[in-house]
Coordinates of C-alpha atoms in Angstrom, one line a residue:
M1013 CA -16.4 -16.9 20.3
S1014 CA -19.3 -15.7 18.1
T1015 CA -20.4 -12.5 20.2
V1016 CA -19.5 -10.4 23.2
R1017 CA -22.1 -9.8 25.9
A1018 CA -22.6 -6.2 26.7
K1019 CA -21.8 -5.4 30.3
K1020 CA -23.8 -2.8 32.1
H1021 CA -20.9 -1.9 34.7
L1022 CA -18.7 -1.2 31.7
G1023 CA -21.3 1.0 30.3
Q1024 CA -21.1 -1.0 27.0
H1025 CA -23.4 -0.4 24.0
F1026 CA -22.3 -1.9 20.8
L1027 CA -22.8 0.1 17.8
N1028 CA -24.2 -2.3 15.0
D1029 CA -24.9 0.1 12.5
K1030 CA -22.2 -0.1 9.7
H1031 CA -23.0 3.1 7.9
T1032 CA -22.8 4.9 11.2
A1033 CA -19.5 3.4 11.8
Q1034 CA -18.0 4.2 8.4
K1035 CA -19.0 7.9 8.8
I1036 CA -17.1 8.0 12.2
V1037 CA -14.2 6.4 10.7
E1038 CA -14.2 8.7 7.5
A1039 CA -14.4 11.9 9.6
L1040 CA -10.6 11.3 10.6
E1041 CA -8.2 13.5 8.7
P1042 CA -5.0 11.6 8.4
A1043 CA -3.7 14.6 6.3
L1044 CA -3.1 16.3 9.8
G1045 CA 0.0 13.8 9.9
F1046 CA -0.8 11.3 12.4
K1047 CA 0.3 7.8 11.8
Q1048 CA -1.3 5.9 14.6
V1049 CA -5.0 5.7 15.4
L1050 CA -6.0 4.2 18.7
E1051 CA -9.6 2.8 19.1
V1052 CA -10.9 3.0 22.5
G1053 CA -13.4 0.3 23.5
P1054 CA -13.8 -1.6 20.3
G1055 CA -16.2 -4.1 21.4
M1056 CA -16.8 -6.4 18.7
G1057 CA -14.9 -4.3 16.0
V1058 CA -17.7 -2.5 13.9
L1059 CA -15.3 0.4 13.8
S1060 CA -12.2 -1.6 13.8
D1061 CA -13.4 -3.2 10.6
F1062 CA -13.3 0.0 8.7
L1063 CA -10.0 1.5 10.5
L1064 CA -8.1 -1.5 9.3
Q1065 CA -8.8 -1.0 5.8
K1066 CA -6.9 2.3 5.8
D1067 CA -3.2 2.4 4.7
A1068 CA -2.9 6.0 5.8
Y1069 CA -2.3 4.9 9.6
E1070 CA -1.7 2.1 11.8
T1071 CA -4.6 1.1 13.9
W1072 CA -4.2 0.1 17.6
L1073 CA -7.0 -1.1 19.9
I1074 CA -7.7 -0.9 23.5
D1075 CA -10.2 -2.7 25.7
V1076 CA -10.4 -3.3 29.3
D1077 CA -13.0 -6.2 28.8
D1078 CA -11.7 -9.7 29.0
E1079 CA -14.2 -11.1 26.7
S1080 CA -13.7 -8.2 24.0
I1081 CA -10.0 -8.7 23.9
T1082 CA -10.5 -12.5 23.4
F1083 CA -13.0 -12.1 20.5
L1084 CA -10.9 -9.3 19.0
A1085 CA -7.6 -11.4 19.4
D1086 CA -9.3 -14.2 17.3
K1087 CA -10.9 -11.7 14.8
Y1088 CA -7.8 -9.7 14.0
P1089 CA -4.7 -11.9 14.5
Q1090 CA -2.7 -9.5 12.4
L1091 CA -2.9 -7.0 15.1
D1092 CA -0.5 -8.8 17.7
N1093 CA 0.8 -6.2 20.0
R1094 CA -1.4 -3.5 18.5
L1095 CA -4.4 -4.9 20.7
I1096 CA -3.9 -3.7 24.0
H1097 CA -5.6 -5.3 27.1
G1098 CA -5.9 -2.4 29.6
D1099 CA -7.6 0.7 30.6
F1100 CA -7.5 3.7 28.4
L1101 CA -7.6 6.1 31.7
T1102 CA -4.3 4.7 33.0
L1103 CA -2.5 4.0 29.6
D1104 CA 1.0 5.1 29.3
F1105 CA 0.9 6.5 25.9
S1106 CA 4.7 6.8 25.7
Q1107 CA 5.0 2.9 26.2
F1108 CA 3.1 2.2 23.0
L1109 CA 2.3 5.2 20.7
G1110 CA 4.3 7.9 18.9
D1111 CA 4.3 11.6 19.3
K1112 CA 1.6 12.3 16.8
M1113 CA -1.8 10.1 16.8
A1114 CA -5.6 10.2 16.7
V1115 CA -8.1 8.8 19.2
I1116 CA -11.5 7.4 17.9
G1117 CA -14.2 5.4 19.6
N1118 CA -17.7 4.6 20.7
F1119 CA -17.0 5.5 24.2
P1120 CA -18.4 4.0 27.5
Y1121 CA -20.9 7.0 28.6
N1122 CA -20.4 6.3 32.3
I1123 CA -16.6 7.4 31.9
S1124 CA -17.0 10.0 29.0
S1125 CA -15.8 12.9 30.9
Q1126 CA -12.7 11.0 32.3
I1127 CA -11.8 9.9 28.7
L1128 CA -12.0 13.6 27.5
F1129 CA -9.7 14.5 30.5
K1130 CA -7.2 11.9 29.5
I1131 CA -7.1 13.4 26.1
L1132 CA -6.5 16.6 27.3
E1133 CA -3.6 15.4 29.5
E1134 CA -2.1 13.9 26.3
R1135 CA -2.8 17.0 24.1
G1136 CA 0.7 17.2 23.1
R1137 CA 0.3 13.8 21.6
V1138 CA -3.5 13.5 20.4
V1139 CA -3.7 15.6 17.3
Q1140 CA -7.5 14.7 16.6
M1141 CA -10.4 12.7 18.3
V1142 CA -13.5 11.6 16.6
G1143 CA -15.9 9.8 19.1
M1144 CA -19.4 9.1 20.1
F1145 CA -20.9 10.2 23.4
Q1146 CA -24.2 10.7 25.0
K1147 CA -25.7 13.5 23.0
E1148 CA -26.0 15.8 26.1
V1149 CA -22.1 15.5 26.7
A1150 CA -21.4 16.0 23.0
E1151 CA -23.4 19.2 23.3
R1152 CA -21.4 20.4 26.1
C1153 CA -18.2 19.8 24.4
V1154 CA -19.2 22.3 21.5
A1155 CA -21.3 24.6 23.6
K1156 CA -20.4 28.3 23.1
P1157 CA -20.4 31.1 25.8
G1158 CA -23.8 32.1 26.7
S1159 CA -25.6 28.8 26.6
K1160 CA -26.8 26.6 29.5
E1161 CA -24.8 23.8 28.2
Y1162 CA -21.3 25.7 28.4
G1163 CA -19.3 24.6 31.3
I1164 CA -15.9 23.4 32.6
L1165 CA -15.7 20.8 29.6
S1166 CA -16.4 23.3 27.1
V1167 CA -13.9 25.6 28.3
F1168 CA -10.9 23.0 28.8
L1169 CA -11.6 21.3 25.5
Q1170 CA -11.9 24.5 23.4
A1171 CA -8.8 25.9 24.9
Y1172 CA -6.7 23.4 23.1
Y1173 CA -9.1 22.0 20.2
D1174 CA -11.4 23.1 17.6
V1175 CA -14.4 21.0 18.5
Q1176 CA -17.2 20.3 16.0
Y1177 CA -20.6 18.5 16.5
L1178 CA -20.9 16.0 13.5
F1179 CA -24.2 14.1 13.7
T1180 CA -26.7 12.4 16.1
V1181 CA -27.2 8.7 16.4
K1182 CA -30.6 7.1 17.6
A1183 CA -30.6 4.4 20.1
G1184 CA -31.8 1.8 17.5
A1185 CA -28.2 1.8 16.1
F1186 CA -26.9 0.1 19.2
N1187 CA -27.2 -3.5 20.8
P1188 CA -28.4 -3.0 23.7
P1189 CA -30.1 0.4 22.7
P1190 CA -29.2 3.0 25.3
K1191 CA -31.9 5.1 26.9
V1192 CA -30.5 8.4 25.4
L1193 CA -29.7 9.8 22.0
S1194 CA -26.0 9.8 21.1
G1195 CA -23.9 12.4 19.4
V1196 CA -20.4 12.3 17.4
I1197 CA -17.8 15.0 17.7
K1198 CA -14.4 15.8 16.1
M1199 CA -11.8 17.6 18.1
T1200 CA -8.8 18.8 16.3
R1201 CA -5.7 20.3 18.1
N1202 CA -5.5 24.1 17.6
D1203 CA -2.3 26.0 17.3
R1204 CA -1.9 26.7 21.0
D1205 CA 1.2 25.2 22.4
R1206 CA 0.2 26.5 25.8
L1207 CA -2.2 29.2 27.2
D1208 CA -0.8 32.6 27.7
C1209 CA -1.2 32.5 31.6
D1210 CA -0.6 30.3 34.2
E1211 CA -2.4 27.0 33.1
K1212 CA -2.7 25.6 36.6
L1213 CA -4.4 28.6 37.8
F1214 CA -6.4 28.9 34.8
W1215 CA -7.8 25.5 35.6
R1216 CA -8.5 26.5 39.1
V1217 CA -10.2 29.8 38.1
V1218 CA -12.5 27.9 35.4
K1219 CA -13.5 25.1 38.0
A1220 CA -14.1 27.6 40.8
A1221 CA -16.2 29.8 38.4
F1222 CA -18.5 27.1 37.1
N1223 CA -18.7 25.2 40.7
Q1224 CA -20.7 28.2 41.6
R1225 CA -22.3 29.3 38.3
R1226 CA -25.3 30.9 39.5
K1227 CA -22.9 33.5 41.4
T1228 CA -20.9 36.5 39.6
L1229 CA -17.4 35.8 39.3
R1230 CA -16.8 38.5 42.0
N1231 CA -18.3 36.0 44.5
A1232 CA -17.4 32.7 42.7
L1233 CA -13.7 33.4 42.7
S1234 CA -13.4 34.9 46.3
A1235 CA -11.7 31.5 47.4
V1236 CA -9.1 32.0 44.7
V1237 CA -8.5 35.8 45.0
P1238 CA -9.9 37.8 48.0
K1239 CA -12.5 40.4 46.8
D1240 CA -10.4 43.3 48.2
R1241 CA -7.7 42.4 45.6
M1242 CA -10.3 42.0 42.7
S1243 CA -10.0 45.2 40.2
D1244 CA -13.2 46.9 38.8
N1245 CA -12.7 44.7 35.5
P1246 CA -16.3 44.2 34.3
L1247 CA -15.7 40.4 33.8
Y1248 CA -16.0 40.0 37.7
E1249 CA -19.7 41.0 37.4
L1250 CA -20.6 38.4 35.0
R1251 CA -21.5 34.6 35.6
A1252 CA -19.0 32.1 34.2
E1253 CA -21.0 31.0 31.4
R1254 CA -20.6 34.5 29.7
L1255 CA -16.7 34.3 29.3
S1256 CA -14.8 32.8 26.5
V1257 CA -11.6 30.9 26.8
E1258 CA -9.8 34.0 26.0
D1259 CA -11.7 36.1 28.7
F1260 CA -10.7 33.3 31.3
V1261 CA -7.2 33.7 30.1
A1262 CA -7.2 37.4 30.6
L1263 CA -8.7 37.1 34.0
T1264 CA -6.4 34.6 35.0
N1265 CA -3.5 36.8 34.2
E1266 CA -5.2 39.7 36.1
I1267 CA -5.6 37.6 39.1
V1268 CA -2.1 36.7 39.1
N1269 CA -1.0 40.2 39.0
A1270 CA -3.3 40.9 41.8
I1271 CA -1.8 38.3 44.1
H1272 CA 1.8 39.4 43.2
Q1273 CA 1.2 42.9 43.8
N1274 CA -0.1 42.3 47.3
D1275 CA 2.8 40.1 48.0
R1276 CA 5.5 42.6 47.2

């Protein structure tokens, strides 16, 4: 098999610019201690070519596309069981991978948010991620409080990772070219083992706040905690995009106390 057809339903746009591919791979930092790198959606292996030249870590590939798997198995016979035919979103990491690893990829744009949330689920294992997304998604990942791009994804990712925007990639670097610009980001696990609050409630608070982002938090969070239990904390008078991760942690703790006080 000499080539793989890009499939629209899989959101495939194969990177064919080797210089860009090398820059993405070189952004990984094996000094962080990971010994395995999992590439998601390798397609025809433009990133894989550079990954497999590295001795600092063991490269694994995962692709859901039958045609890509056949192509890659023929191109990289040395991979053997390190070529996984499956869906990254449902992958049982513990079955294949160790306790410290990195993820890399030119990710399918139609499932980019799901990929990021899967990495968040595996944050105890995924030390670093370097990946390409639609530029708008990449900008949301790195957005800071006060910007219109700042949202649920920004808060959740930045709660557990240091997120950097690396560079922009034009449509001509792909086959077929997408109708949008692309952005490469790097996420490196921060030193938070866990948030200093009820994490389940934190996620609920953040989602509720941004689902009604035009409202102040006193109104947006009324489904989480009744208004008559809310304090005069000035954070309640702000909209969601004004709050940092630390602000959301503080507000979550206040909401826990408010709920418990009323239940006594």
